Amino acid sequence: MEQQEPLREFSIRDNYRRMVFYQIWVRSFFDGNGDGIGDLYGVYDKLGYIRSLGADAIWLCPVYPSPNADYGYDISDYKSIHPDFGDMEQFRKVLDRTHQLGMKLIMDLVVNHTSDEHPWFKESRKGKDNPYSDYYIWRDKPNNWDSLFEGKAWEYDEMRGQYYLHIFSKKQPDLNMDNPKVREEVKSIMRFWLDMGVDGFREDVINFISKKEGLPDGLPFIPAVNGMFAYKDGPHIHEYLSEFRRVTEKYDCIQIGEGPMTTVKTALMYLTGKHRSLDMMFSFDHMMADCLFTEYIHLPFNLKKLKKAFSKWQYSLNGRAWNTLYLENHDHPRIISRYGSEKLRRESGTMLAVCYMFQQGSVFIYQGQEIGMTNIRLRDINEYKDISSKTNFWKYHLKDSLEDRMRRIHRSSRDSSRTPMQWTAAKYAGFSRVKPWFTVNPNYKRVNVASEESDPDSILNFYRRCVRLKKSSRVLTYGSYREYFPDSHEIYMYEREYWGHHWLIICSFSKHIVNVKLPKNFEGRPNELLLCNYSGERKDNMCFEPYEARVYRFL
Ligand code: NOJ
């Protein structure tokens, strides 16, 4: 395995634009203590592997105590570690080792809601004169908002005699961020982890934390998102985020906000100017090239839609803010199964790496993406674990045949990205010595880290090459972006330009051979082919094989 030298101490605030992040959904990453559940012992053991990819930072999905209604995104204690994952001592070991290897560590900060088992909620339920009474959003009469996960967004609580708001599951009551005491709690959580040495936060649905005053009804057009325009980007959002920014400014750390339904215009409000309170944002437009709003409303893959989304963000943020570049995370099915081809797994997996990584922005790689993991197809809905697979979208389609509904789940479930990481061809994919908490994808004998390590042409080794190339080039890091042939249904082509240096990235999304034409301004110019996912003499042969990808430097 290729190891990288540890980097010298570096500042994350200055360097995040050059960094590659590796995202870990701990429960399914690696089981270090033999109980079938991925944990911080496992993360510790695999830090060398992550560094060998060229990663500069890890992002840990929530590792706090949680009843797991939403696998960690329902937190019952913000200043502790879930016993399934280890303890604070083990967390510190992971943090220290990450730093020794020259990487940074960012945590998930989930403060739009807590678990209903958090002591604050247990107190808040007790009544209006309780000190925690206003920590959550209580009403005598609910409005018409939908929950993104389960039916309506309000649940009646017998003990309190009122309804509480939950944008996600019933077990995830929304915090009342308008209450200054709640904001103080958030700041205290941030300081707790920053004082320990963590390097920043990925801030969960952060654009939801301020809701429109009076909580007005939404227009009931699309079930599940009804109300979203009243609970996202609310009137105090920038004020609250600025308060949090004043905490983080005292540390060398970064803040990356997750922003469902974020538009370029709203993102720029978070990322620039007097409201600047985040360093980067996760946007979603490019994750909707085969669906409408959510993967559960499935449409055929549309390359033009994907390119349009990529280009919109590239053009709009250039020179003003910085993009996050990602194709997978724990909330989306696997990208090869969506935008590529499981049959041409290596070809499409490597092409997809090229298509996103060389844009302008910081690269994020999600566990298993680098070995080309694909969707799982379980036979029974009860075998699925994720709440969003089993609630709204399953129930909204009760009238459809079981077969149709299962097909929808196979395409859309977040669980496809949450199956145990496939390390070897041994039993349980080398993830654990005992039966894992969740089904291993049956393709693990073929698709696993060990076999990818031993093949120089594997997806894994190609990811390493891409990361090396990206990090070694100022053109690929800082250059401007220009798309060519936006109307092509087969080719995605873009240029990166920096101080007169021109590079061209060409990706074929076709299953067939395609003849590619260079843009006029590149025709006949000498060039060097720096990267290609096919071997052999490719440079001047413009017939692209299925899912071929190339990176040219023009001289
Ligand atoms: C976004 C997280 O990424 C997702 O996993 C979670 O279900 C929701 N926010 C609610 O916290």
Coordinates of C-alpha atoms and ligand atoms in Angstrom, one line a residue:
M1 CA 0.0 0.0 0.0
E2 CA 1.2 3.4 -0.9
Q3 CA 1.8 5.6 2.2
Q4 CA 2.1 9.3 2.1
E5 CA 4.5 11.3 4.3
P6 CA 2.8 13.2 7.1
L7 CA 2.4 16.8 6.2
R8 CA 3.9 19.6 8.3
E9 CA 1.4 21.3 10.6
F10 CA -0.9 23.4 8.4
S11 CA -3.7 25.7 8.9
I12 CA -7.1 24.4 7.8
R13 CA -8.5 27.9 7.4
D14 CA -5.9 28.7 4.8
N15 CA -5.7 25.3 3.2
Y16 CA -9.2 23.9 3.0
R17 CA -9.4 24.9 -0.7
R18 CA -6.6 22.5 -1.5
M19 CA -7.8 19.7 0.6
V20 CA -9.3 16.3 0.0
F21 CA -11.8 15.1 2.6
Y22 CA -12.8 11.5 3.3
Q23 CA -16.2 11.0 4.8
I24 CA -16.7 8.1 7.3
W25 CA -20.1 6.7 8.3
V26 CA -18.6 5.0 11.3
R27 CA -21.2 2.2 11.9
S28 CA -20.3 0.7 8.6
F29 CA -16.7 1.5 8.2
F30 CA -14.7 -1.1 10.1
D31 CA -15.4 -3.0 13.3
G32 CA -12.4 -2.9 15.5
N33 CA -13.8 -4.6 18.6
G34 CA -15.6 -7.5 17.1
D35 CA -19.2 -6.8 17.9
G36 CA -20.4 -6.4 14.3
I37 CA -20.7 -2.6 14.5
G38 CA -18.1 -0.2 12.9
D39 CA -16.5 1.9 15.6
L40 CA -13.7 4.3 16.5
Y41 CA -11.3 1.4 17.0
G42 CA -11.9 0.5 13.4
V43 CA -11.4 4.1 12.3
Y44 CA -8.1 4.2 14.1
D45 CA -6.9 1.1 12.4
K46 CA -7.8 2.4 8.9
L47 CA -6.4 5.9 9.2
G48 CA -3.3 4.8 7.3
Y49 CA -5.5 3.5 4.5
I50 CA -7.3 6.9 4.3
R51 CA -4.1 8.8 4.2
S52 CA -2.9 6.5 1.4
L53 CA -5.7 7.9 -0.7
G54 CA -4.1 11.3 -0.4
A55 CA -6.9 12.5 2.0
D56 CA -6.0 15.6 4.1
A57 CA -9.0 15.3 6.4
I58 CA -11.7 13.0 7.7
W59 CA -15.3 14.0 8.4
L60 CA -16.9 11.8 11.0
C61 CA -20.7 11.4 10.7
P62 CA -22.2 11.7 14.2
V63 CA -20.5 9.6 16.8
Y64 CA -22.5 10.9 19.8
P65 CA -24.9 8.9 21.9
S66 CA -28.1 8.4 20.0
P67 CA -31.1 6.1 20.0
N68 CA -30.5 5.6 16.3
A69 CA -33.9 6.5 15.0
D70 CA -31.9 8.3 12.3
Y71 CA -28.6 6.6 12.9
G72 CA -26.8 9.2 14.8
Y73 CA -28.6 12.3 13.5
D74 CA -30.9 12.1 16.6
I75 CA -28.5 13.0 19.3
S76 CA -29.1 12.4 23.0
D77 CA -25.8 13.8 24.3
Y78 CA -23.7 16.2 22.4
K79 CA -20.6 15.9 24.5
S80 CA -20.0 12.3 24.6
I81 CA -19.3 9.2 22.4
H82 CA -21.9 6.5 21.6
P83 CA -20.8 3.3 23.5
D84 CA -21.2 1.4 20.2
F85 CA -18.3 3.4 18.8
G86 CA -16.0 3.5 21.9
D87 CA -15.5 6.2 24.4
M88 CA -13.9 9.6 24.8
E89 CA -10.4 8.1 25.3
Q90 CA -10.7 6.3 22.0
F91 CA -12.0 9.4 20.3
R92 CA -8.9 11.3 21.5
K93 CA -6.7 8.5 20.2
V94 CA -8.3 8.8 16.7
L95 CA -8.0 12.6 16.8
D96 CA -4.3 12.4 17.8
R97 CA -3.4 9.8 15.2
T98 CA -5.3 11.7 12.5
H99 CA -3.2 14.8 13.4
Q100 CA 0.0 12.8 13.5
L101 CA -0.7 11.5 10.0
G102 CA -1.0 15.1 8.9
M103 CA -4.8 15.1 8.5
K104 CA -7.6 17.2 10.0
L105 CA -10.7 15.9 11.6
I106 CA -14.1 17.5 11.3
M107 CA -17.3 16.5 13.3
D108 CA -20.9 16.5 12.3
L109 CA -22.8 19.2 14.2
V110 CA -26.5 18.4 14.2
V111 CA -28.4 21.3 15.9
N112 CA -31.6 21.7 13.9
H113 CA -33.0 19.0 16.2
T114 CA -32.1 16.6 19.0
S115 CA -33.3 13.2 19.9
D116 CA -36.6 13.0 21.8
E117 CA -34.5 11.1 24.3
H118 CA -32.2 14.1 24.9
P119 CA -32.6 15.4 28.5
W120 CA -33.6 18.8 27.2
F121 CA -36.6 17.3 25.4
K122 CA -37.5 15.1 28.4
E123 CA -37.6 18.3 30.5
S124 CA -39.4 20.4 27.9
R125 CA -42.3 17.9 27.7
K126 CA -42.9 18.4 31.4
G127 CA -44.7 21.7 31.0
K128 CA -44.7 25.4 30.1
D129 CA -43.0 26.5 33.4
N130 CA -40.1 24.1 32.9
P131 CA -36.7 25.8 32.4
Y132 CA -36.4 23.9 29.1
S133 CA -39.9 24.7 28.0
D134 CA -38.9 26.9 25.1
Y135 CA -36.0 24.7 23.9
Y136 CA -38.3 23.2 21.3
I137 CA -41.2 24.5 19.1
W138 CA -44.5 23.8 20.7
R139 CA -47.9 24.8 19.4
D140 CA -51.6 24.2 20.5
K141 CA -52.5 23.9 16.8
P142 CA -50.2 22.5 14.1
N143 CA -49.8 24.1 10.7
N144 CA -49.9 22.0 7.5
W145 CA -46.2 21.3 7.1
D146 CA -45.0 17.8 6.2
S147 CA -42.2 16.0 7.8
L148 CA -39.4 15.0 5.4
F149 CA -39.5 11.5 7.0
E150 CA -42.9 10.6 8.5
G151 CA -46.3 12.1 7.6
K152 CA -47.1 15.4 9.2
A153 CA -44.4 17.6 10.9
W154 CA -46.2 17.8 14.2
E155 CA -46.7 15.2 16.9
Y156 CA -49.0 15.6 19.9
D157 CA -47.4 15.1 23.2
E158 CA -49.7 13.8 25.9
M159 CA -47.5 14.9 28.8
R160 CA -47.2 18.5 27.6
G161 CA -50.7 18.7 26.0
Q162 CA -49.3 20.4 22.9
Y163 CA -47.8 19.5 19.5
Y164 CA -44.1 19.7 18.8
L165 CA -42.5 20.3 15.5
H166 CA -40.3 17.6 13.8
I167 CA -39.1 18.3 10.3
F168 CA -37.5 14.8 10.3
S169 CA -38.8 11.8 12.3
K170 CA -41.0 12.0 15.4
K171 CA -38.0 11.2 17.4
Q172 CA -36.2 14.3 16.1
P173 CA -37.9 17.3 17.6
D174 CA -36.7 20.6 16.2
L175 CA -34.9 22.9 18.5
N176 CA -36.1 26.5 19.0
M177 CA -33.1 28.5 17.8
D178 CA -35.0 31.7 18.5
N179 CA -34.4 31.0 22.2
P180 CA -31.0 32.6 23.1
K181 CA -30.4 29.8 25.6
V182 CA -30.5 27.2 22.8
R183 CA -27.9 29.2 20.9
E184 CA -25.7 29.3 24.0
E185 CA -25.9 25.5 24.2
V186 CA -24.8 25.2 20.5
K187 CA -21.8 27.5 21.2
S188 CA -20.9 25.5 24.2
I189 CA -21.0 22.3 22.1
M190 CA -18.8 23.9 19.5
R191 CA -16.3 25.1 22.1
F192 CA -16.2 21.7 23.7
W193 CA -15.0 19.9 20.6
L194 CA -12.8 22.7 19.3
D195 CA -11.1 22.9 22.7
M196 CA -10.4 19.2 22.4
G197 CA -8.7 19.9 19.0
V198 CA -11.2 19.0 16.3
D199 CA -10.7 21.1 13.2
G200 CA -14.3 22.1 12.3
F201 CA -17.8 21.0 11.6
R202 CA -20.1 19.8 8.9
E203 CA -23.3 21.5 9.9
D204 CA -26.4 19.4 9.3
V205 CA -29.4 21.0 7.6
I206 CA -28.0 24.3 8.8
N207 CA -30.3 26.4 6.6
F208 CA -33.3 25.0 8.5
I209 CA -32.4 26.4 12.0
S210 CA -34.4 29.7 11.6
K211 CA -38.0 29.3 10.7
K212 CA -40.3 31.9 9.3
E213 CA -42.1 33.9 12.0
G214 CA -45.6 32.6 12.8
L215 CA -44.8 29.3 11.1
P216 CA -47.2 30.0 8.2
D217 CA -48.8 27.1 6.2
G218 CA -46.9 25.9 3.1
L219 CA -48.4 25.4 -0.4
P220 CA -49.2 21.7 -0.4
F221 CA -47.8 20.8 -3.9
I222 CA -45.3 18.1 -3.2
P223 CA -45.8 15.8 -0.3
A224 CA -42.9 15.6 2.2
V225 CA -41.5 19.0 1.3
N226 CA -44.6 21.0 2.1
G227 CA -43.5 23.9 4.3
M228 CA -39.8 23.8 3.3
F229 CA -39.9 27.4 2.0
A230 CA -41.1 28.5 5.4
Y231 CA -38.6 26.6 7.4
K232 CA -35.4 27.1 5.3
D233 CA -33.3 30.2 5.2
G234 CA -35.5 31.9 7.9
P235 CA -35.3 35.6 8.8
H236 CA -32.7 35.1 11.6
I237 CA -30.5 32.6 9.9
H238 CA -27.6 34.9 9.3
E239 CA -27.8 36.5 12.7
Y240 CA -27.6 33.0 14.4
L241 CA -24.8 31.8 12.2
S242 CA -22.8 34.9 12.8
E243 CA -23.1 34.3 16.5
F244 CA -21.6 30.8 15.9
R245 CA -19.0 32.2 13.6
R246 CA -17.8 34.4 16.4
V247 CA -17.0 31.2 18.3
T248 CA -15.2 29.5 15.5
E249 CA -13.2 32.6 14.6
K250 CA -11.1 32.0 17.7
Y251 CA -9.9 28.6 16.4
D252 CA -8.1 27.3 13.3
C253 CA -11.1 25.5 12.0
I254 CA -13.6 25.3 9.2
Q255 CA -17.4 25.2 8.8
I256 CA -19.1 23.4 6.0
G257 CA -22.9 23.8 5.9
E258 CA -25.3 21.2 4.5
G259 CA -28.0 23.1 2.7
P260 CA -30.8 21.1 1.2
M261 CA -32.5 23.0 -1.6
T262 CA -29.9 25.7 -1.5
T263 CA -29.8 27.9 -4.5
V264 CA -26.7 29.6 -5.7
K265 CA -28.2 32.9 -4.6
T266 CA -28.8 31.8 -1.1
A267 CA -25.5 29.9 -0.8
L268 CA -23.7 33.1 -1.7
M269 CA -25.4 34.8 1.2
Y270 CA -23.8 32.3 3.6
L271 CA -20.5 32.2 1.9
T272 CA -19.7 35.9 1.1
G273 CA -20.2 39.4 2.2
K274 CA -21.2 40.7 5.6
H275 CA -23.2 37.5 6.4
R276 CA -20.3 35.2 5.6
S277 CA -20.6 32.5 8.3
L278 CA -19.6 29.3 6.4
D279 CA -16.6 28.4 4.4
M280 CA -18.3 26.0 2.0
M281 CA -21.8 24.5 1.5
F282 CA -23.0 21.2 0.3
S283 CA -25.5 21.9 -2.5
F284 CA -27.8 19.3 -4.0
D285 CA -28.6 20.3 -7.6
H286 CA -26.1 17.9 -9.2
M287 CA -27.6 15.0 -7.1
M288 CA -30.9 15.4 -9.0
A289 CA -29.9 14.4 -12.5
D290 CA -32.1 11.3 -12.2
C291 CA -34.8 12.4 -9.8
L292 CA -37.1 15.3 -8.7
F293 CA -36.0 16.8 -5.4
T294 CA -35.4 13.4 -3.8
E295 CA -34.1 10.1 -5.2
Y296 CA -37.5 8.6 -4.4
I297 CA -39.1 10.5 -7.2
H298 CA -37.1 8.8 -9.8
L299 CA -36.5 9.9 -13.4
P300 CA -34.2 8.6 -16.1
F301 CA -30.6 9.9 -15.8
N302 CA -30.2 13.1 -17.8
L303 CA -26.6 14.1 -18.5
K304 CA -27.6 17.6 -19.6
K305 CA -29.3 18.2 -16.3
L306 CA -26.2 17.0 -14.5
K307 CA -23.9 19.3 -16.5
K308 CA -26.2 22.2 -16.1
A309 CA -26.1 21.8 -12.3
F310 CA -22.3 21.4 -12.3
S311 CA -21.8 24.4 -14.5
K312 CA -24.2 26.7 -12.7
W313 CA -22.3 26.2 -9.4
Q314 CA -18.9 26.5 -11.1
Y315 CA -19.6 29.7 -12.9
S316 CA -21.5 31.3 -10.0
L317 CA -19.0 30.6 -7.3
N318 CA -15.8 31.3 -9.3
G319 CA -13.9 34.1 -7.7
R320 CA -16.5 34.6 -5.0
A321 CA -16.8 31.5 -2.9
W322 CA -15.6 27.9 -2.9
N323 CA -17.5 24.7 -4.0
T324 CA -17.7 21.3 -2.3
L325 CA -17.2 18.6 -4.8
Y326 CA -19.0 15.3 -4.0
L327 CA -20.9 12.5 -5.7
E328 CA -21.7 10.3 -2.8
N329 CA -22.4 10.5 0.9
H330 CA -24.5 8.6 3.5
D331 CA -27.8 10.1 2.1
H332 CA -27.7 9.0 -1.4
P333 CA -27.5 5.7 -3.2
R334 CA -24.2 4.7 -4.8
I335 CA -23.2 6.8 -7.8
I336 CA -22.2 4.0 -10.2
S337 CA -25.7 2.6 -9.8
R338 CA -27.2 6.0 -10.7
Y339 CA -25.0 7.9 -13.1
G340 CA -22.8 5.1 -14.3
S341 CA -23.2 1.4 -15.0
E342 CA -22.9 -1.6 -12.7
K343 CA -21.9 -3.7 -15.7
L344 CA -19.1 -1.3 -16.6
R345 CA -18.3 -0.7 -13.0
R346 CA -14.6 0.1 -13.4
E347 CA -15.0 2.2 -16.5
S348 CA -17.9 4.3 -15.2
G349 CA -16.6 4.5 -11.6
T350 CA -13.3 5.9 -12.8
M351 CA -14.9 8.3 -15.3
L352 CA -17.2 9.6 -12.6
A353 CA -14.1 10.3 -10.4
V354 CA -12.7 12.5 -13.2
C355 CA -16.0 14.2 -14.0
Y356 CA -16.3 15.8 -10.5
M357 CA -12.9 15.9 -9.0
F358 CA -11.2 18.3 -11.4
Q359 CA -13.8 21.0 -11.1
Q360 CA -13.0 24.0 -8.8
G361 CA -13.6 23.1 -5.2
S362 CA -12.6 20.8 -2.3
V363 CA -13.0 17.1 -3.1
F364 CA -15.0 14.8 -0.8
I365 CA -14.8 11.1 -1.1
Y366 CA -17.3 8.9 0.7
Q367 CA -16.3 5.5 2.1
G368 CA -16.6 2.8 -0.5
Q369 CA -16.9 5.2 -3.4
E370 CA -13.2 4.8 -4.0
I371 CA -13.6 1.1 -4.6
G372 CA -16.7 1.4 -6.7
M373 CA -19.3 0.0 -4.3
T374 CA -22.8 -0.3 -5.8
N375 CA -26.4 -0.4 -4.6
I376 CA -27.7 -3.3 -2.5
R377 CA -31.0 -5.0 -3.4
L378 CA -32.7 -6.5 -0.4
R379 CA -35.7 -8.7 -0.9
D380 CA -37.9 -7.5 1.9
I381 CA -38.6 -3.9 3.0
N382 CA -38.1 -5.1 6.6
E383 CA -34.5 -5.8 5.9
Y384 CA -33.9 -2.1 5.3
K385 CA -32.7 0.0 8.3
D386 CA -33.0 3.6 7.2
I387 CA -36.1 5.4 8.4
S388 CA -36.6 7.4 5.2
S389 CA -36.7 4.2 3.2
K390 CA -39.5 2.7 5.3
T391 CA -41.7 5.7 6.0
N392 CA -42.9 8.5 3.8
F393 CA -41.8 7.2 0.4
W394 CA -42.8 3.6 1.1
K395 CA -46.2 4.6 2.4
Y396 CA -47.0 7.2 -0.3
H397 CA -46.9 4.4 -2.9
L398 CA -49.0 1.9 -1.1
K399 CA -51.2 1.7 -4.1
D400 CA -48.4 0.5 -6.4
S401 CA -47.5 -3.2 -6.6
L402 CA -45.0 -4.6 -4.1
E403 CA -42.6 -5.2 -7.0
D404 CA -42.8 -1.6 -8.1
R405 CA -42.2 -0.3 -4.6
M406 CA -39.3 -2.6 -4.1
R407 CA -37.8 -1.4 -7.4
R408 CA -38.1 2.1 -6.1
I409 CA -36.4 1.3 -2.9
H410 CA -33.6 -0.5 -4.7
R411 CA -32.9 2.6 -6.7
S412 CA -33.4 5.2 -4.0
S413 CA -32.6 3.9 -0.5
R414 CA -30.0 5.7 1.5
D415 CA -29.2 2.2 2.9
S416 CA -27.2 1.4 -0.3
S417 CA -24.5 3.7 0.9
R418 CA -24.6 2.4 4.5
T419 CA -23.8 -1.3 3.9
P420 CA -20.6 -2.5 5.6
M421 CA -17.4 -1.3 3.8
Q422 CA -16.0 -4.2 1.8
W423 CA -12.4 -4.7 2.8
T424 CA -11.6 -8.2 1.7
A425 CA -13.1 -11.3 0.1
A426 CA -13.3 -13.0 3.5
K427 CA -16.5 -13.7 5.3
Y428 CA -18.4 -10.5 6.1
A429 CA -16.2 -8.7 3.6
G430 CA -13.5 -8.4 6.3
F431 CA -15.6 -5.7 7.9
S432 CA -16.1 -7.7 11.1
R433 CA -15.3 -11.1 12.5
V434 CA -18.9 -11.6 13.5
K435 CA -22.2 -11.1 11.7
P436 CA -22.4 -7.3 10.9
W437 CA -25.3 -5.1 12.1
F438 CA -26.4 -4.7 8.4
T439 CA -26.3 -6.9 5.3
V440 CA -23.1 -6.9 3.4
N441 CA -23.5 -6.3 -0.4
P442 CA -23.2 -9.8 -1.9
N443 CA -20.8 -8.5 -4.5
Y444 CA -18.1 -8.2 -1.8
K445 CA -16.0 -11.1 -3.1
R446 CA -15.4 -9.1 -6.3
V447 CA -15.6 -5.6 -5.0
N448 CA -13.3 -5.1 -2.0
V449 CA -10.3 -3.0 -1.0
A450 CA -7.8 -5.9 -1.1
S451 CA -8.6 -6.9 -4.6
E452 CA -8.5 -3.2 -5.7
E453 CA -5.1 -2.8 -4.0
S454 CA -3.6 -5.6 -6.0
D455 CA -4.8 -4.4 -9.4
P456 CA -2.9 -1.4 -10.7
D457 CA -5.8 -0.5 -13.0
S458 CA -8.5 -0.6 -10.2
I459 CA -10.9 2.1 -9.3
L460 CA -9.1 2.5 -6.0
N461 CA -5.7 3.1 -7.6
F462 CA -7.3 5.4 -10.2
Y463 CA -8.8 7.5 -7.4
R464 CA -5.2 7.8 -5.9
R465 CA -4.0 9.0 -9.3
C466 CA -6.8 11.5 -9.5
V467 CA -6.1 12.9 -6.0
R468 CA -2.4 13.2 -6.7
L469 CA -3.0 15.0 -10.0
K470 CA -5.5 17.3 -8.5
K471 CA -3.3 18.2 -5.6
S472 CA -0.2 18.7 -7.7
S473 CA -1.8 21.2 -10.1
R474 CA -2.6 24.8 -9.4
V475 CA -4.7 24.8 -12.6
L476 CA -6.9 22.1 -11.3
T477 CA -7.1 23.7 -7.9
Y478 CA -7.5 27.4 -8.6
G479 CA -8.2 27.6 -12.3
S480 CA -11.5 29.0 -13.7
Y481 CA -14.0 26.7 -15.4
R482 CA -15.5 26.7 -18.8
E483 CA -17.9 24.1 -20.2
Y484 CA -18.0 23.0 -23.9
F485 CA -20.8 21.4 -25.8
P486 CA -23.4 21.7 -23.1
D487 CA -26.0 20.2 -25.4
S488 CA -24.2 16.9 -25.9
H489 CA -26.1 14.0 -24.5
E490 CA -22.9 11.9 -24.3
I491 CA -19.9 14.0 -23.5
Y492 CA -19.2 16.3 -20.5
M493 CA -16.2 18.5 -21.4
Y494 CA -14.7 21.4 -19.4
E495 CA -11.6 23.5 -19.4
R496 CA -9.7 24.7 -16.4
E497 CA -7.6 27.8 -17.0
Y498 CA -5.0 29.4 -14.8
W499 CA -2.6 32.1 -15.8
G500 CA -2.6 31.0 -19.4
H501 CA -2.4 27.3 -18.7
H502 CA -5.3 25.4 -20.2
W503 CA -6.4 21.9 -19.3
L504 CA -9.3 20.0 -20.8
I505 CA -11.3 17.3 -19.0
I506 CA -13.4 15.1 -21.3
C507 CA -15.8 12.4 -19.9
S508 CA -17.9 10.1 -22.0
F509 CA -21.2 9.1 -20.3
S510 CA -22.0 6.7 -23.2
K511 CA -22.0 2.9 -23.1
H512 CA -20.9 3.0 -26.8
I513 CA -17.9 4.3 -28.6
V514 CA -18.2 8.0 -29.3
N515 CA -16.3 10.2 -31.6
V516 CA -15.2 13.3 -29.8
K517 CA -14.5 16.7 -31.4
L518 CA -12.2 19.2 -29.7
P519 CA -13.4 22.8 -29.3
K520 CA -12.2 25.0 -32.1
N521 CA -9.7 26.9 -29.8
F522 CA -8.0 23.6 -29.0
E523 CA -7.8 22.0 -32.4
G524 CA -4.3 21.2 -33.6
R525 CA -2.6 22.5 -30.5
P526 CA 0.1 20.3 -29.0
N527 CA -0.9 18.7 -25.8
E528 CA -0.1 16.1 -23.3
L529 CA -2.5 13.4 -22.0
L530 CA -2.0 13.4 -18.3
L531 CA -4.7 10.9 -17.2
C532 CA -7.0 8.4 -18.9
N533 CA -9.0 5.5 -17.5
Y534 CA -8.1 3.3 -20.5
S535 CA -4.6 2.1 -21.3
G536 CA -2.8 1.9 -24.6
E537 CA -2.1 4.7 -27.1
R538 CA -5.0 7.0 -26.6
K539 CA -3.7 10.5 -26.9
D540 CA -4.6 11.4 -30.5
N541 CA -7.3 8.8 -31.0
M542 CA -10.5 10.7 -30.5
C543 CA -12.8 7.6 -30.5
F544 CA -13.8 7.4 -26.8
E545 CA -14.5 3.9 -25.4
P546 CA -17.5 3.5 -23.1
Y547 CA -17.2 5.8 -20.1
E548 CA -13.7 6.9 -21.2
A549 CA -12.3 9.9 -19.4
R550 CA -9.2 12.0 -20.2
V551 CA -7.4 14.9 -18.8
Y552 CA -5.3 16.9 -21.3
R553 CA -2.8 19.6 -20.7
F554 CA -2.4 22.0 -23.6
L555 CA 1.0 23.3 -24.2
Ligands
NOJ1 C1 -29.0 15.4 6.9 C2 -28.2 14.2 7.2 O1 -27.1 14.0 6.3 C3 -29.2 13.0 7.2 O2 -28.5 11.8 7.2 C4 -30.2 13.2 8.3 O3 -31.2 12.2 8.2 C5 -30.9 14.6 8.2 N1 -30.0 15.6 7.9 C6 -31.5 14.9 9.5 O4 -30.5 15.1 10.5

